[in-house]
mmCIF file of C-alpha atoms and ligand atoms in Angstrom:
data_model
loop_
_atom_site.group_PDB
_atom_site.id
_atom_site.type_symbol
_atom_site.label_atom_id
_atom_site.label_comp_id
_atom_site.label_asym_id
_atom_site.label_seq_id
_atom_site.Cartn_x
_atom_site.Cartn_y
_atom_site.Cartn_z
ATOM 1 C CA MET A 1 -19.756 -4.593 -5.798
ATOM 2 C CA ALA A 2 -18.605 -4.778 -2.154
ATOM 3 C CA LYS A 3 -17.500 -1.624 -0.359
ATOM 4 C CA THR A 4 -13.741 -1.463 -0.003
ATOM 5 C CA VAL A 5 -11.097 0.353 1.977
ATOM 6 C CA LEU A 6 -7.644 0.344 0.389
ATOM 7 C CA LEU A 7 -4.463 0.351 2.465
ATOM 8 C CA PRO A 8 -1.233 0.644 0.477
ATOM 9 C CA ILE A 9 1.852 -0.704 2.219
ATOM 10 C CA ASP A 10 5.393 0.116 1.168
ATOM 11 C CA PRO A 11 7.165 -3.288 1.040
ATOM 12 C CA GLN A 12 10.122 -1.707 2.830
ATOM 13 C CA GLU A 13 8.080 -0.181 5.639
ATOM 14 C CA GLN A 14 5.950 -2.975 6.999
ATOM 15 C CA ASN A 15 6.888 -2.251 10.585
ATOM 16 C CA LEU A 16 5.931 1.412 10.479
ATOM 17 C CA ILE A 17 2.332 1.122 9.521
ATOM 18 C CA ASP A 18 0.611 -0.033 12.685
ATOM 19 C CA ALA A 19 -1.253 3.266 13.208
ATOM 20 C CA ALA A 20 -2.545 3.253 9.622
ATOM 21 C CA MET A 21 -3.469 -0.419 9.891
ATOM 22 C CA LYS A 22 -5.572 0.337 12.996
ATOM 23 C CA GLN A 23 -7.346 3.168 11.162
ATOM 24 C CA ALA A 24 -7.949 1.003 8.107
ATOM 25 C CA ILE A 25 -9.473 -1.722 10.306
ATOM 26 C CA THR A 26 -11.744 0.832 12.040
ATOM 27 C CA GLN A 27 -12.832 2.301 8.701
ATOM 28 C CA ALA A 28 -13.540 -1.149 7.241
ATOM 29 C CA GLN A 29 -15.570 -2.147 10.315
ATOM 30 C CA GLU A 30 -17.581 1.105 10.371
ATOM 31 C CA ARG A 31 -18.400 0.840 6.682
ATOM 32 C CA GLN A 32 -18.822 -2.927 6.699
ATOM 33 C CA ALA A 33 -16.292 -2.909 3.920
ATOM 34 C CA GLU A 34 -13.636 -5.294 2.719
ATOM 35 C CA LEU A 35 -10.043 -4.374 3.427
ATOM 36 C CA HIS A 36 -7.773 -4.483 0.383
ATOM 37 C CA ILE A 37 -4.068 -4.196 0.957
ATOM 38 C CA LEU A 38 -1.788 -3.281 -1.923
ATOM 39 C CA THR A 39 1.960 -3.412 -2.036
ATOM 40 C CA VAL A 40 3.987 -2.396 -5.069
ATOM 41 C CA VAL A 41 7.447 -3.740 -5.731
ATOM 42 C CA PRO A 42 9.160 -1.097 -7.867
ATOM 43 C CA GLY A 43 9.933 -2.315 -11.395
ATOM 44 C CA TYR A 44 13.328 -2.115 -13.082
ATOM 45 C CA ASN A 45 12.178 1.011 -14.951
ATOM 46 C CA ASN A 46 14.581 0.282 -17.761
ATOM 47 C CA PRO A 47 14.604 -2.742 -20.125
ATOM 48 C CA MET A 48 18.390 -2.676 -20.311
ATOM 49 C CA VAL A 49 18.693 -2.949 -16.522
ATOM 50 C CA ALA A 50 16.039 -5.689 -16.540
ATOM 51 C CA SER A 51 18.088 -7.721 -19.042
ATOM 52 C CA TYR A 52 20.822 -8.183 -16.390
ATOM 53 C CA PHE A 53 18.446 -9.997 -14.018
ATOM 54 C CA PRO A 54 17.276 -13.587 -14.382
ATOM 55 C CA GLN A 55 13.762 -13.772 -15.853
ATOM 56 C CA ASN A 56 12.180 -15.076 -12.684
ATOM 57 C CA ALA A 57 13.846 -12.542 -10.333
ATOM 58 C CA MET A 58 10.762 -10.301 -10.225
ATOM 59 C CA GLU A 59 8.428 -13.254 -9.644
ATOM 60 C CA GLN A 60 10.596 -14.390 -6.754
ATOM 61 C CA ALA A 61 10.585 -10.885 -5.251
ATOM 62 C CA LEU A 62 6.775 -10.698 -5.540
ATOM 63 C CA ASP A 63 6.378 -14.138 -3.917
ATOM 64 C CA ALA A 64 8.682 -13.202 -1.018
ATOM 65 C CA VAL A 65 6.793 -9.959 -0.370
ATOM 66 C CA ASP A 66 3.458 -11.799 -0.608
ATOM 67 C CA GLU A 67 4.551 -14.353 1.994
ATOM 68 C CA LYS A 68 5.837 -11.746 4.465
ATOM 69 C CA LEU A 69 2.742 -9.561 4.178
ATOM 70 C CA THR A 70 0.327 -12.477 4.436
ATOM 71 C CA GLU A 71 1.921 -13.342 7.769
ATOM 72 C CA TYR A 72 1.674 -9.718 8.938
ATOM 73 C CA ILE A 73 -1.995 -9.460 7.904
ATOM 74 C CA GLU A 74 -2.895 -12.701 9.665
ATOM 75 C CA LYS A 75 -1.474 -11.289 12.898
ATOM 76 C CA GLN A 76 -2.997 -7.812 12.605
ATOM 77 C CA VAL A 77 -6.418 -8.035 10.976
ATOM 78 C CA PRO A 78 -9.430 -9.434 12.883
ATOM 79 C CA LYS A 79 -10.825 -12.537 11.220
ATOM 80 C CA ASP A 80 -14.278 -11.010 10.672
ATOM 81 C CA ILE A 81 -12.938 -8.504 8.131
ATOM 82 C CA LEU A 82 -12.707 -9.820 4.604
ATOM 83 C CA THR A 83 -9.167 -9.039 3.557
ATOM 84 C CA GLN A 84 -7.434 -9.313 0.231
ATOM 85 C CA LEU A 85 -3.778 -8.762 -0.554
ATOM 86 C CA HIS A 86 -2.592 -7.485 -3.948
ATOM 87 C CA VAL A 87 1.082 -7.571 -4.847
ATOM 88 C CA LYS A 88 2.019 -5.623 -7.983
ATOM 89 C CA SER A 89 5.112 -4.275 -9.618
ATOM 90 C CA GLY A 90 5.511 -0.837 -11.151
ATOM 91 C CA ASN A 91 5.153 2.758 -10.057
ATOM 92 C CA PRO A 92 3.678 2.878 -6.527
ATOM 93 C CA ALA A 93 1.471 5.993 -6.838
ATOM 94 C CA LYS A 94 0.125 4.934 -10.268
ATOM 95 C CA GLU A 95 -0.652 1.410 -9.075
ATOM 96 C CA ILE A 96 -2.407 2.699 -5.932
ATOM 97 C CA ILE A 97 -4.646 5.015 -7.983
ATOM 98 C CA LYS A 98 -5.301 2.276 -10.545
ATOM 99 C CA MET A 99 -6.318 -0.197 -7.825
ATOM 100 C CA ALA A 100 -8.552 2.364 -6.073
ATOM 101 C CA LYS A 101 -10.381 2.917 -9.380
ATOM 102 C CA LYS A 102 -10.643 -0.782 -10.146
ATOM 103 C CA LEU A 103 -12.104 -1.531 -6.709
ATOM 104 C CA ASN A 104 -14.190 1.624 -6.704
ATOM 105 C CA ALA A 105 -12.709 2.109 -3.212
ATOM 106 C CA GLU A 106 -14.606 4.239 -0.714
ATOM 107 C CA MET A 107 -11.433 5.304 1.007
ATOM 108 C CA ILE A 108 -7.662 5.020 0.813
ATOM 109 C CA VAL A 109 -5.868 4.976 4.173
ATOM 110 C CA ILE A 110 -2.247 5.987 3.715
ATOM 111 C CA PRO A 111 0.519 6.355 6.292
ATOM 112 C CA SER A 112 2.826 9.339 6.301
ATOM 113 C CA ASN A 113 6.127 9.488 8.129
ATOM 114 C CA LYS A 114 7.497 12.608 9.678
ATOM 115 C CA HIS A 115 9.553 14.517 7.150
ATOM 116 C CA GLY A 116 12.654 16.545 7.930
ATOM 117 C CA ARG A 117 13.063 20.250 7.414
ATOM 118 C CA ILE A 118 15.371 19.804 4.470
ATOM 119 C CA ASP A 119 12.858 18.535 1.940
ATOM 120 C CA GLN A 120 10.179 20.829 3.429
ATOM 121 C CA ALA A 121 7.502 18.411 2.334
ATOM 122 C CA LEU A 122 4.880 17.618 4.922
ATOM 123 C CA ILE A 123 4.007 14.311 3.342
ATOM 124 C CA GLY A 124 5.981 11.960 1.125
ATOM 125 C CA SER A 125 5.849 11.945 -2.645
ATOM 126 C CA VAL A 126 3.755 8.789 -3.009
ATOM 127 C CA ALA A 127 1.230 9.960 -0.406
ATOM 128 C CA SER A 128 0.963 13.438 -1.942
ATOM 129 C CA LYS A 129 0.396 12.037 -5.453
ATOM 130 C CA VAL A 130 -2.314 9.762 -4.091
ATOM 131 C CA VAL A 131 -4.024 12.680 -2.300
ATOM 132 C CA GLU A 132 -3.850 14.756 -5.492
ATOM 133 C CA ARG A 133 -5.053 12.110 -7.910
ATOM 134 C CA ALA A 134 -7.498 9.915 -6.027
ATOM 135 C CA SER A 135 -11.168 10.398 -6.746
ATOM 136 C CA CYS A 136 -12.186 8.929 -3.374
ATOM 137 C CA SER A 137 -11.497 10.122 0.194
ATOM 138 C CA VAL A 138 -7.924 9.709 1.398
ATOM 139 C CA LEU A 139 -7.110 9.428 5.095
ATOM 140 C CA VAL A 140 -3.474 10.354 5.745
ATOM 141 C CA VAL A 141 -2.337 8.802 9.020
ATOM 142 C CA ARG A 142 0.716 10.425 10.496
ATOM 143 C CA ASN A 143 3.410 8.518 12.294
ATOM 144 C CA VAL A 144 4.513 11.001 14.948
HETATM 145 P P1 ADP B 201 6.984 8.406 3.559
HETATM 146 O O1 ADP B 201 8.274 9.122 3.602
HETATM 147 O O2 ADP B 201 5.989 8.907 4.517
HETATM 148 O O3 ADP B 201 7.157 6.895 3.574
HETATM 149 P P2 ADP B 201 5.881 8.053 0.893
HETATM 150 O O4 ADP B 201 5.017 9.008 0.172
HETATM 151 O O5 ADP B 201 7.048 7.470 0.192
HETATM 152 O O6 ADP B 201 6.352 8.815 2.200
HETATM 153 O O7 ADP B 201 5.025 6.827 1.408
HETATM 154 C C1 ADP B 201 3.821 7.040 2.080
HETATM 155 C C2 ADP B 201 2.955 5.846 1.919
HETATM 156 O O8 ADP B 201 2.707 5.593 0.524
HETATM 157 C C3 ADP B 201 3.501 4.522 2.433
HETATM 158 O O9 ADP B 201 3.399 4.367 3.822
HETATM 159 C C4 ADP B 201 2.580 3.554 1.703
HETATM 160 O O10 ADP B 201 1.292 3.553 2.261
HETATM 161 C C5 ADP B 201 2.504 4.220 0.335
HETATM 162 N N1 ADP B 201 3.573 3.649 -0.494
HETATM 163 C C6 ADP B 201 4.777 4.138 -0.764
HETATM 164 N N2 ADP B 201 5.486 3.284 -1.532
HETATM 165 C C7 ADP B 201 4.681 2.208 -1.745
HETATM 166 C C8 ADP B 201 4.810 0.974 -2.448
HETATM 167 N N3 ADP B 201 5.923 0.665 -3.113
HETATM 168 N N4 ADP B 201 3.765 0.108 -2.437
HETATM 169 C C9 ADP B 201 2.624 0.422 -1.787
HETATM 170 N N5 ADP B 201 2.448 1.556 -1.104
HETATM 171 C C10 ADP B 201 3.452 2.434 -1.087
#
């Protein structure tokens, strides 16, 4: 199985991840690994809420996110790195951990935005769950 570096991208934060993208590229090059990018579109969480949306609404959302990210990846990632995009729906932290296990990832590179004093958390909830639960190394890249 090929070595892999996993970079999760919040579909709402594509413009804020340049520093993490650079790190993920460096890590993939140093390890001669593939770069796998995962984005998770949150699900409806509740079947009753889901019943109010047309059946293909989620598929359309996934396709739109896929298209936007593919464009971003083409611009950012050097052509010599094998790159694969995964678009899933569900709970972001759970899907990130699941994908890291499935790929047997060597490393997860995860961005972290600056948090205010009010929530007192130094990293966000998705990033902290990933750090807690991942069985591989996790590189948290801060956006200052
Ligand atoms: P922050 O406030 O720093 O954005 P989060 O913990 O919510 O804190 O997010 C940190 C990182 O977790 C994101 O930059 C992204 O890498 C990952 N992440 C969060 N939500 C998603 C998602 N829906 N799909 C993929 N990755 C996500």
